[in-house]
Coordinates of C-alpha atoms and ligand atoms in Angstrom, one line a residue:
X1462 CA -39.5 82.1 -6.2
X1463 CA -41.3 78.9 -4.8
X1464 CA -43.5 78.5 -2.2
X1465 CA -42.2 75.0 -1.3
X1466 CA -39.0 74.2 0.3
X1467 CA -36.5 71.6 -1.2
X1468 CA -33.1 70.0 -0.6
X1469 CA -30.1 72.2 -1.3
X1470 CA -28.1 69.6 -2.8
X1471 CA -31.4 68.6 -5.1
X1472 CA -32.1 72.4 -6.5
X1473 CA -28.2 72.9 -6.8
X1474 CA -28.5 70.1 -9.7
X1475 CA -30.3 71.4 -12.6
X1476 CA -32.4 69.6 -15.2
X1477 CA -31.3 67.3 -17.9
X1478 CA -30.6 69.5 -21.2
X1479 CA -31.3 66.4 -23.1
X1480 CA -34.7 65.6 -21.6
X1481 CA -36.0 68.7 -22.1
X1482 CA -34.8 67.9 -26.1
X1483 CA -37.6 65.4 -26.2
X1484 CA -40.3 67.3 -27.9
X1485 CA -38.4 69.8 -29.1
X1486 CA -38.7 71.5 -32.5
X1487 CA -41.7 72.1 -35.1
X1488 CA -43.2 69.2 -37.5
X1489 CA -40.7 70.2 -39.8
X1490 CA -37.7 69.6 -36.9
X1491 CA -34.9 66.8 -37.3
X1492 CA -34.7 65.4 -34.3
X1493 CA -30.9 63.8 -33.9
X1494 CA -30.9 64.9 -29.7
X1495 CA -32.0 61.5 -28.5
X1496 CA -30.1 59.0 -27.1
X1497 CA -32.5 55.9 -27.7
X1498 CA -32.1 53.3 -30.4
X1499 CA -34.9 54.0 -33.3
X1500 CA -35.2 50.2 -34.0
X1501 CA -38.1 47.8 -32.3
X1502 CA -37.7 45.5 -29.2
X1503 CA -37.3 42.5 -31.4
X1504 CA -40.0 40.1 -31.4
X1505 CA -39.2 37.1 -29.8
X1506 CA -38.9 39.4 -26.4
X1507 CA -41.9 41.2 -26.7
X1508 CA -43.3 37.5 -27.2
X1509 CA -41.8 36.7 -23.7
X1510 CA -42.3 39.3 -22.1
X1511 CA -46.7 38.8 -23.2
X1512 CA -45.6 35.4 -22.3
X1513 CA -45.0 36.1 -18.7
X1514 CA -48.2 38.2 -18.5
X1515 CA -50.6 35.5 -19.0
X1516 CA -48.8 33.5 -17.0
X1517 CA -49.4 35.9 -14.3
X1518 CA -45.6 36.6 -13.3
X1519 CA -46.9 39.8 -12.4
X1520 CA -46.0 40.1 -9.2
X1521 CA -42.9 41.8 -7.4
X1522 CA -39.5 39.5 -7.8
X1523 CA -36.9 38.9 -5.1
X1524 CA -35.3 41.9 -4.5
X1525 CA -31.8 41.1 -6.3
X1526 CA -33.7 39.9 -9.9
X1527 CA -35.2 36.9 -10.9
X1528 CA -32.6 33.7 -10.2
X1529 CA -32.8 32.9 -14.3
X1530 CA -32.0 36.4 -15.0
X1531 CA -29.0 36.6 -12.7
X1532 CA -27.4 33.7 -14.0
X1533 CA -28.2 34.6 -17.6
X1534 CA -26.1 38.0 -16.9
X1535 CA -23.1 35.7 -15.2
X1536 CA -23.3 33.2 -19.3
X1537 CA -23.0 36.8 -20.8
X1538 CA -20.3 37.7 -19.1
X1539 CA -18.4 34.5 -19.3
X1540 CA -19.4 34.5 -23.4
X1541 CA -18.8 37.9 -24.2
X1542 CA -16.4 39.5 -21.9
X1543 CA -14.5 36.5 -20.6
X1544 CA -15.2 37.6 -16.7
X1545 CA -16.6 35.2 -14.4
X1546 CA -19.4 36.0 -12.1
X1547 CA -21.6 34.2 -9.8
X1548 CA -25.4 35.3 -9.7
X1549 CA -24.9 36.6 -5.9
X1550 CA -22.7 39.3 -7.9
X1551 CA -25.5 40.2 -9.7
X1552 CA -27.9 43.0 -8.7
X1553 CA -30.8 43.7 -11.5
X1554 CA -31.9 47.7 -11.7
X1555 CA -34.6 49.4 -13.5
X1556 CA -32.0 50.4 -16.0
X1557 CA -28.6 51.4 -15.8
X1558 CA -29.6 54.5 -14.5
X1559 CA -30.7 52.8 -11.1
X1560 CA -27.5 51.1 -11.0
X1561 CA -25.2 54.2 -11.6
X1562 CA -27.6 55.4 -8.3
X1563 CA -27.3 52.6 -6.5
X1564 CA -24.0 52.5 -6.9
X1565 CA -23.1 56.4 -5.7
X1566 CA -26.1 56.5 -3.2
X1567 CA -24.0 52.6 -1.2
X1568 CA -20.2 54.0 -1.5
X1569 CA -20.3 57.5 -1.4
X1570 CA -20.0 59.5 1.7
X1571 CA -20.3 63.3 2.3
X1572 CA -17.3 65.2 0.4
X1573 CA -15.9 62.3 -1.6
X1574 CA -14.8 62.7 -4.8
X1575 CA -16.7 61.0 -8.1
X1576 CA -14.6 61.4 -11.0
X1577 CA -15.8 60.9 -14.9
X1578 CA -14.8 62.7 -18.1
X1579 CA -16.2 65.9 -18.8
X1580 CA -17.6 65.7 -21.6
X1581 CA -19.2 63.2 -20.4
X1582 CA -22.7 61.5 -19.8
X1583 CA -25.1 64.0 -17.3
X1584 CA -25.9 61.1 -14.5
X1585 CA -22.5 60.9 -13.2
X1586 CA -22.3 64.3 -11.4
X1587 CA -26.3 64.8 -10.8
X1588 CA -26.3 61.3 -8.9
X1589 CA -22.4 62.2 -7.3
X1590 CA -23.8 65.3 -6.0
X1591 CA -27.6 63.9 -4.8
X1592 CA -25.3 61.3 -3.2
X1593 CA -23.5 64.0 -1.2
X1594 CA -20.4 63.5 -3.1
X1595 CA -18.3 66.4 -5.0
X1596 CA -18.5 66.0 -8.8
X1597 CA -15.5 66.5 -10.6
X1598 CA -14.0 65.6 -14.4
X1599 CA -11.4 64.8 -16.3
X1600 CA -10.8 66.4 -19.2
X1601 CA -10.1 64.0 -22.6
X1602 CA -7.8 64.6 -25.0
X1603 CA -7.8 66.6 -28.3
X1604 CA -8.9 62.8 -30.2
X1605 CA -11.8 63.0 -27.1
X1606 CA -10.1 60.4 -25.4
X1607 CA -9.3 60.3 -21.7
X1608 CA -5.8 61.6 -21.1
X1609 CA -4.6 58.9 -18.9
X1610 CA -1.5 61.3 -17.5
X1611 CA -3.7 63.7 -16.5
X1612 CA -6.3 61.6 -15.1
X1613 CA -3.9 59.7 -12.8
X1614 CA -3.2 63.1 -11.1
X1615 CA -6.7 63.3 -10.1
X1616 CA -7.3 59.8 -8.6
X1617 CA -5.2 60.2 -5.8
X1618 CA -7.8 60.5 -3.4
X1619 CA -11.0 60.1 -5.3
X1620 CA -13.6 57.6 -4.0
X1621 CA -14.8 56.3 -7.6
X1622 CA -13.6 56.5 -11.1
X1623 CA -16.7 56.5 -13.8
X1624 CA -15.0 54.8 -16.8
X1625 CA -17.6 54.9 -19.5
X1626 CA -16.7 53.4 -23.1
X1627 CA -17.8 53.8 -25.9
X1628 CA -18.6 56.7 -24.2
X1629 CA -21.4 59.3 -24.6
X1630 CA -21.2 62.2 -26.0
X1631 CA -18.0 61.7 -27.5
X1632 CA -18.8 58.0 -29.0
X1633 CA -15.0 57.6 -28.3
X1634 CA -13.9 54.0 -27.3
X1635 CA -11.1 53.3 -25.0
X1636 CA -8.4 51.6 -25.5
X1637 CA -7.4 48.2 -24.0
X1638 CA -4.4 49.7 -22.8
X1639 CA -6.0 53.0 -21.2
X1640 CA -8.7 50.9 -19.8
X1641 CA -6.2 48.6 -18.0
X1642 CA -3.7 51.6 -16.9
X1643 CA -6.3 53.3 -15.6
X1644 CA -8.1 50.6 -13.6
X1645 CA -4.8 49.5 -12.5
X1646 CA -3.5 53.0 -11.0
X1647 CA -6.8 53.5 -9.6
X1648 CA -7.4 50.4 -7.7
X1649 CA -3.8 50.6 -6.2
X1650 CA -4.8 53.9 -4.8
X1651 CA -8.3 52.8 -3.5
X1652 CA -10.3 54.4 -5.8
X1653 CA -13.5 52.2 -7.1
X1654 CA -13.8 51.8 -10.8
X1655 CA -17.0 52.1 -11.6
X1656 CA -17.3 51.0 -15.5
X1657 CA -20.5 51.7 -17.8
X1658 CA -20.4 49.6 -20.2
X1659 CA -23.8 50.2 -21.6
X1660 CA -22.8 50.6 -25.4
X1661 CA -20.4 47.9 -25.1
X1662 CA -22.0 46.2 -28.4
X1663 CA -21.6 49.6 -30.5
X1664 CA -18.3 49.4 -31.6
X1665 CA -17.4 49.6 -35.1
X1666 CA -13.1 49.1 -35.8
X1667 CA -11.8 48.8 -32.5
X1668 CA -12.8 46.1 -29.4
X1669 CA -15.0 46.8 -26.4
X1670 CA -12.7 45.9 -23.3
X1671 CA -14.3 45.4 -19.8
X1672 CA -12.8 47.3 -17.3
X1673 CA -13.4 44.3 -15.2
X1674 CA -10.6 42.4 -16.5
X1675 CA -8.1 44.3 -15.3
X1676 CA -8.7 44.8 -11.7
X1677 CA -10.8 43.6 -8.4
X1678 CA -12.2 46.7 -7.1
X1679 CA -14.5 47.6 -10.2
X1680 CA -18.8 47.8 -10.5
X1681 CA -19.6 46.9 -14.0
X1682 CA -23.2 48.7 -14.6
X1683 CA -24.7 47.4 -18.1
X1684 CA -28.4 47.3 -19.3
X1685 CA -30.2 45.6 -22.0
X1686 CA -31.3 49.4 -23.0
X1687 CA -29.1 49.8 -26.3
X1688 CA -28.4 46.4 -27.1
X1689 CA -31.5 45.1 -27.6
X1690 CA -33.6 48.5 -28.1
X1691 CA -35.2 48.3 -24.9
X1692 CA -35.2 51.7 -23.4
X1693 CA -38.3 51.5 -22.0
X1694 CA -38.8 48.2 -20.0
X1695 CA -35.9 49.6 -17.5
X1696 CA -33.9 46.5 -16.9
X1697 CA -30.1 47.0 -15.7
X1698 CA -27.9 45.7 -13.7
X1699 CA -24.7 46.3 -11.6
X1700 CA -22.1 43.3 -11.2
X1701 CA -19.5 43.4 -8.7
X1702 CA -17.1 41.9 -6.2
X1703 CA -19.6 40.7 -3.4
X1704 CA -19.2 42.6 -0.2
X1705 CA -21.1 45.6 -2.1
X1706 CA -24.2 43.6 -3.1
X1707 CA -26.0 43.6 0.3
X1708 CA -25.0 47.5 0.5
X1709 CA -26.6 48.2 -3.1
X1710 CA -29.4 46.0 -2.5
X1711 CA -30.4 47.9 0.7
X1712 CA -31.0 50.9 -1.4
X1713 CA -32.9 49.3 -4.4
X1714 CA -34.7 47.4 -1.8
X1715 CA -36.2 50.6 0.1
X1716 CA -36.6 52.5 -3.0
X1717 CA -37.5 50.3 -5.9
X1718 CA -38.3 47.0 -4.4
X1719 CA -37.8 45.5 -7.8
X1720 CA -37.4 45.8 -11.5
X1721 CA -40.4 45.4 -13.3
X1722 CA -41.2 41.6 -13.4
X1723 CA -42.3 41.3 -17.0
X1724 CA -39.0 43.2 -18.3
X1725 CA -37.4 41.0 -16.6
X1726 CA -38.7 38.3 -18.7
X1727 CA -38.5 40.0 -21.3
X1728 CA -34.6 40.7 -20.5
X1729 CA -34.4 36.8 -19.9
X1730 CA -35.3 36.2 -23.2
X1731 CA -33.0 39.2 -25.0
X1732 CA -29.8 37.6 -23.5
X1733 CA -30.2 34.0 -23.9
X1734 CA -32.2 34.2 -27.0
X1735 CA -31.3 34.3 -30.5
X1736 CA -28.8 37.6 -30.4
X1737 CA -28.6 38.4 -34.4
X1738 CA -30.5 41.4 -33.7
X1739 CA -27.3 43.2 -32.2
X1740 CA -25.3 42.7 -35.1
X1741 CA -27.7 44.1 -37.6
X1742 CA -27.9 47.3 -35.7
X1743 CA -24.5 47.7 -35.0
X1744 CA -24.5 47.7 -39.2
X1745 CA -26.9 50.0 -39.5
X1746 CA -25.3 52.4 -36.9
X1747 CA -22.0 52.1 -38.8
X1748 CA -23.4 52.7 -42.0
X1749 CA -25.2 55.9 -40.4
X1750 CA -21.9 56.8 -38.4
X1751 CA -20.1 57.0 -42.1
X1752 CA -23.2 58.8 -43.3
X1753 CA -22.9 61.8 -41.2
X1754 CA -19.5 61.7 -40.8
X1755 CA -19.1 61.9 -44.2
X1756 CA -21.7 64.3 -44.6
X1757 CA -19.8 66.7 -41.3
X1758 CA -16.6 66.6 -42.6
X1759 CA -17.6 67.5 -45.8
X1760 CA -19.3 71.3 -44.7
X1761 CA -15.1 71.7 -43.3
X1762 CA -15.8 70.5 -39.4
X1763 CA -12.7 68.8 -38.7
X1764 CA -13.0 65.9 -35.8
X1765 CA -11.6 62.0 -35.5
X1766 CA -14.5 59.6 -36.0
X1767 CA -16.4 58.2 -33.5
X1768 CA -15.8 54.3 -33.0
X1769 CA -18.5 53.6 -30.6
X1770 CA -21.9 54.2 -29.3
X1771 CA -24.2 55.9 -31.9
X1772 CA -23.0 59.9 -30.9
X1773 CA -20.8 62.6 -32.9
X1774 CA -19.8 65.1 -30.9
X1775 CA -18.6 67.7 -33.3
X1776 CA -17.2 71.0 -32.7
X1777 CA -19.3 73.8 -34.5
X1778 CA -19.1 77.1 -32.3
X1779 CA -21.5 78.0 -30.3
X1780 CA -23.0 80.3 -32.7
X1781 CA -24.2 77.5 -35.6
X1782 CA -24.9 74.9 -32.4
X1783 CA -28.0 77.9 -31.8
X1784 CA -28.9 78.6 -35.3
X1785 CA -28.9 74.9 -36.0
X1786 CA -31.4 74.0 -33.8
X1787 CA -33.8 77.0 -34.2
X1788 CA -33.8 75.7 -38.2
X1789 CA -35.1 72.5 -36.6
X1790 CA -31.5 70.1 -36.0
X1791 CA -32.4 69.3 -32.7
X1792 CA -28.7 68.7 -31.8
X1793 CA -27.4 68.8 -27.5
X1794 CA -25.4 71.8 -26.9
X1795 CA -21.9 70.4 -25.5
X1796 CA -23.0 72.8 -21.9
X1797 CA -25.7 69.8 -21.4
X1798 CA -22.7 67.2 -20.8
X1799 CA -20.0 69.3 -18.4
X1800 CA -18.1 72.6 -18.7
X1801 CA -15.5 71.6 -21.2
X1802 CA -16.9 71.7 -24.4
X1803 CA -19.5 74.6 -25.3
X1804 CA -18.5 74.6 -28.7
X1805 CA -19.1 71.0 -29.4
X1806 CA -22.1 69.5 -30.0
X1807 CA -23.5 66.0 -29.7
X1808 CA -25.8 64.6 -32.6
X1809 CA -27.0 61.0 -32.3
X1810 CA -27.7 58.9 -35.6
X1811 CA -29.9 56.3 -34.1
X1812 CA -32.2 57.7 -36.4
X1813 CA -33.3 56.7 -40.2
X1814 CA -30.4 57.8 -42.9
X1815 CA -32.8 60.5 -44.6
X1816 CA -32.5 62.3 -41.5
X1817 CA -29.0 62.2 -40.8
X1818 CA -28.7 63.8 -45.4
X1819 CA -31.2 66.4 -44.4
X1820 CA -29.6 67.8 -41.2
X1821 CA -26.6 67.7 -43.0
X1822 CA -28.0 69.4 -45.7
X1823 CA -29.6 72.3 -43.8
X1824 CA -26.6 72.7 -41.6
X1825 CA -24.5 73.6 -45.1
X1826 CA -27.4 75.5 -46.0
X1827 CA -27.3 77.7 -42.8
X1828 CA -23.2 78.4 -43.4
X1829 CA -23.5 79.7 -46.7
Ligands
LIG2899 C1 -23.5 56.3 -20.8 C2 -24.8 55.9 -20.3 N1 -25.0 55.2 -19.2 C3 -26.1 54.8 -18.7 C4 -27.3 55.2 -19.4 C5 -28.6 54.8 -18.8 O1 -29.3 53.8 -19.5 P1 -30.6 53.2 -19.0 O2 -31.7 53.6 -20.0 O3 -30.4 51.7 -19.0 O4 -31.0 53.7 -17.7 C6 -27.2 55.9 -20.6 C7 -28.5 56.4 -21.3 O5 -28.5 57.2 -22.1 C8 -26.0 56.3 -21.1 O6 -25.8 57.0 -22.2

């Protein structure tokens, strides 16, 4: 028991199982539970980033983002999406996290309904529920894709529909023509698409599709997090149609003020800079995707492979799941990501090769 007093709908939301994965395991423990690209920030935005230090841009930013940085997120769009934005559509977040709050905290009123897969990534109902709104999720398919038929029997109603692909845990991209039946259906009923986007550039056979493409009423929320291996400087964003700017803004502007001024120099510089970075990880992920899928497959688990995002999501029974990570695979239980898939669990290979051969390897050992 505590002695302090909190918020119901706070302590009714318990902690992230994949924070509390951080530290986890011995010296000897393989750590494949972390979302976060291994690779560096690439140079030449570190460079800018030091850049705007000495040049004292130190201070706090107009609320919205730097104007440079807004309309560098509009060319980005236009180049690699084909959707056309204006900067006044453009609201820069300390990550995509912020925006995904942002976003729930400005359209979400007491008892509406926030939809997202389950499996699917832990913000959505945490941030739905802090937001006063009632979690719910939509189960995916035995391929761990969303079953459009059975998700359009849920919209009916629902206040916002997370779309998230590639998506995470599953590592499962969508579609072009789920994306669009699904934006489609829901718009027509009212219900806000809200698409994260934020692996976008980890796809490895199939293509990323924007969920903006196919409809008006949809919140694109992206970060320069994954693409450019820059977890840490916290620079997002949220793009949208926009009447929900000022709404979003009033809530970064009270709580956040602004994202940090050098990241978002430094975020300048990732997305109009020289961008060969993203294809040489996407490589390396693919190579470490085949890697461990090989390696998986080969102990007898049977499960599609992932096309996106750098996750497996692998169903193992709970039993190995628990004796693979006291042997030091620090893998997420399938619990930490919704009720649907305890048997599952997720491993991320943003990590170097050897590890992914040595997990493998101790996994067989454990099953013989
Ligand atoms: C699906 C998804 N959306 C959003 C985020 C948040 O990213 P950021 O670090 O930019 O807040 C993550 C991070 O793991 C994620 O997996």
């Amino acid at each position: 028991m505590s002695k302090h007093r909190y918020a119901g709908r706070v302590r009714s939301v318990e902690m992230s199982g994949i924070r509390k994965l951080f530290d986890a395991g011995g010296p000897d423990a393989i750590n494949l539970g972390i979302g976060q690209p291994d690779f560096d920030t690439p140079d030449h935005i570190k460079e800018a980033a030091i850049a705007a230090i000495r040049a004292g841009k130190t201070g706090y930013t107009p609320n919205a983002g730097i104007p440079e940085l807004r309309e560098a997120i509009c060319a980005k769009f236009a180049r690699e999406n084909g959707l056309s934005y204006r900067p006044e559509q453009i609201l820069v977040t300390a990550g995509g996290s912020e925006a995904l709050h942002l976003v729930m905290e400005a359209l979400v009123d007491p008892g509406d309904r926030v939809l997202f897969t389950d499996p699917g990534f832990v913000s959505y109902a945490a941030l739905a529920t802090f937001a006063g709104g009632r979690p719910e999720g939509v189960s995916l398919d035995a391929t761990l894709h969303i079953d459009v038929e059975r998700a359009k029997e849920q919209l009916d109603g629902a206040r916002i529909f997370v779309l998230n692909t590639p998506g995470n845990p599953t590592g499962a991209v969508e579609s072009e023509e789920s994306v669009r039946a699904l934006v489609e259906y829901a718009n027509d009923r009212g219900v806000t698409v809200v698409a994260d986007e934020v692996y976008e550039h980890f796809v490895y056979e199939k293509k990323h599709v924007s969920a903006a493409r196919f409809g008006e009423d949809v919140i694109t929320v992206n970060a320069a997090s994954k693409t450019y291996a820059m977890t840490g400087w916290r620079v997002g964003y949220l793009a949208a149609p926009e009447d929900y700017i000022p709404e979003c803004l009033k809530v970064h502007q009270y709580a956040q003020a602004c994202a940090t001024s050098v990241s978002q120099y430094a975020a300048l510089a990732a997305y109009t800079g020289d961008q060969s970075a993203v294809p040489a990880m996407r490589e390396e992920y693919r190579a470490r995707r085949d890697l461990l899928y090989a390696g998986l497959t080969g102990l007898g688990f049977d499960f599609p492979r992932p096309e996106g995002a750098f996750y497996m999501f692998v169903p193992m029974g709970r039993t190995l799941i628990r004796r693979a990570i006291e042997s030091g695979v620090i893998i997420v239980p399938g619990e930490a990501f919704g009720t649907r898939a305890p048997d599952y669990a997720r491993f991320s290979y943003a990590t170097a090769r050897e590890n992914l051969s040595r997990a493998v390897g101790r996994i067989g050992a454990l099953m013989e």
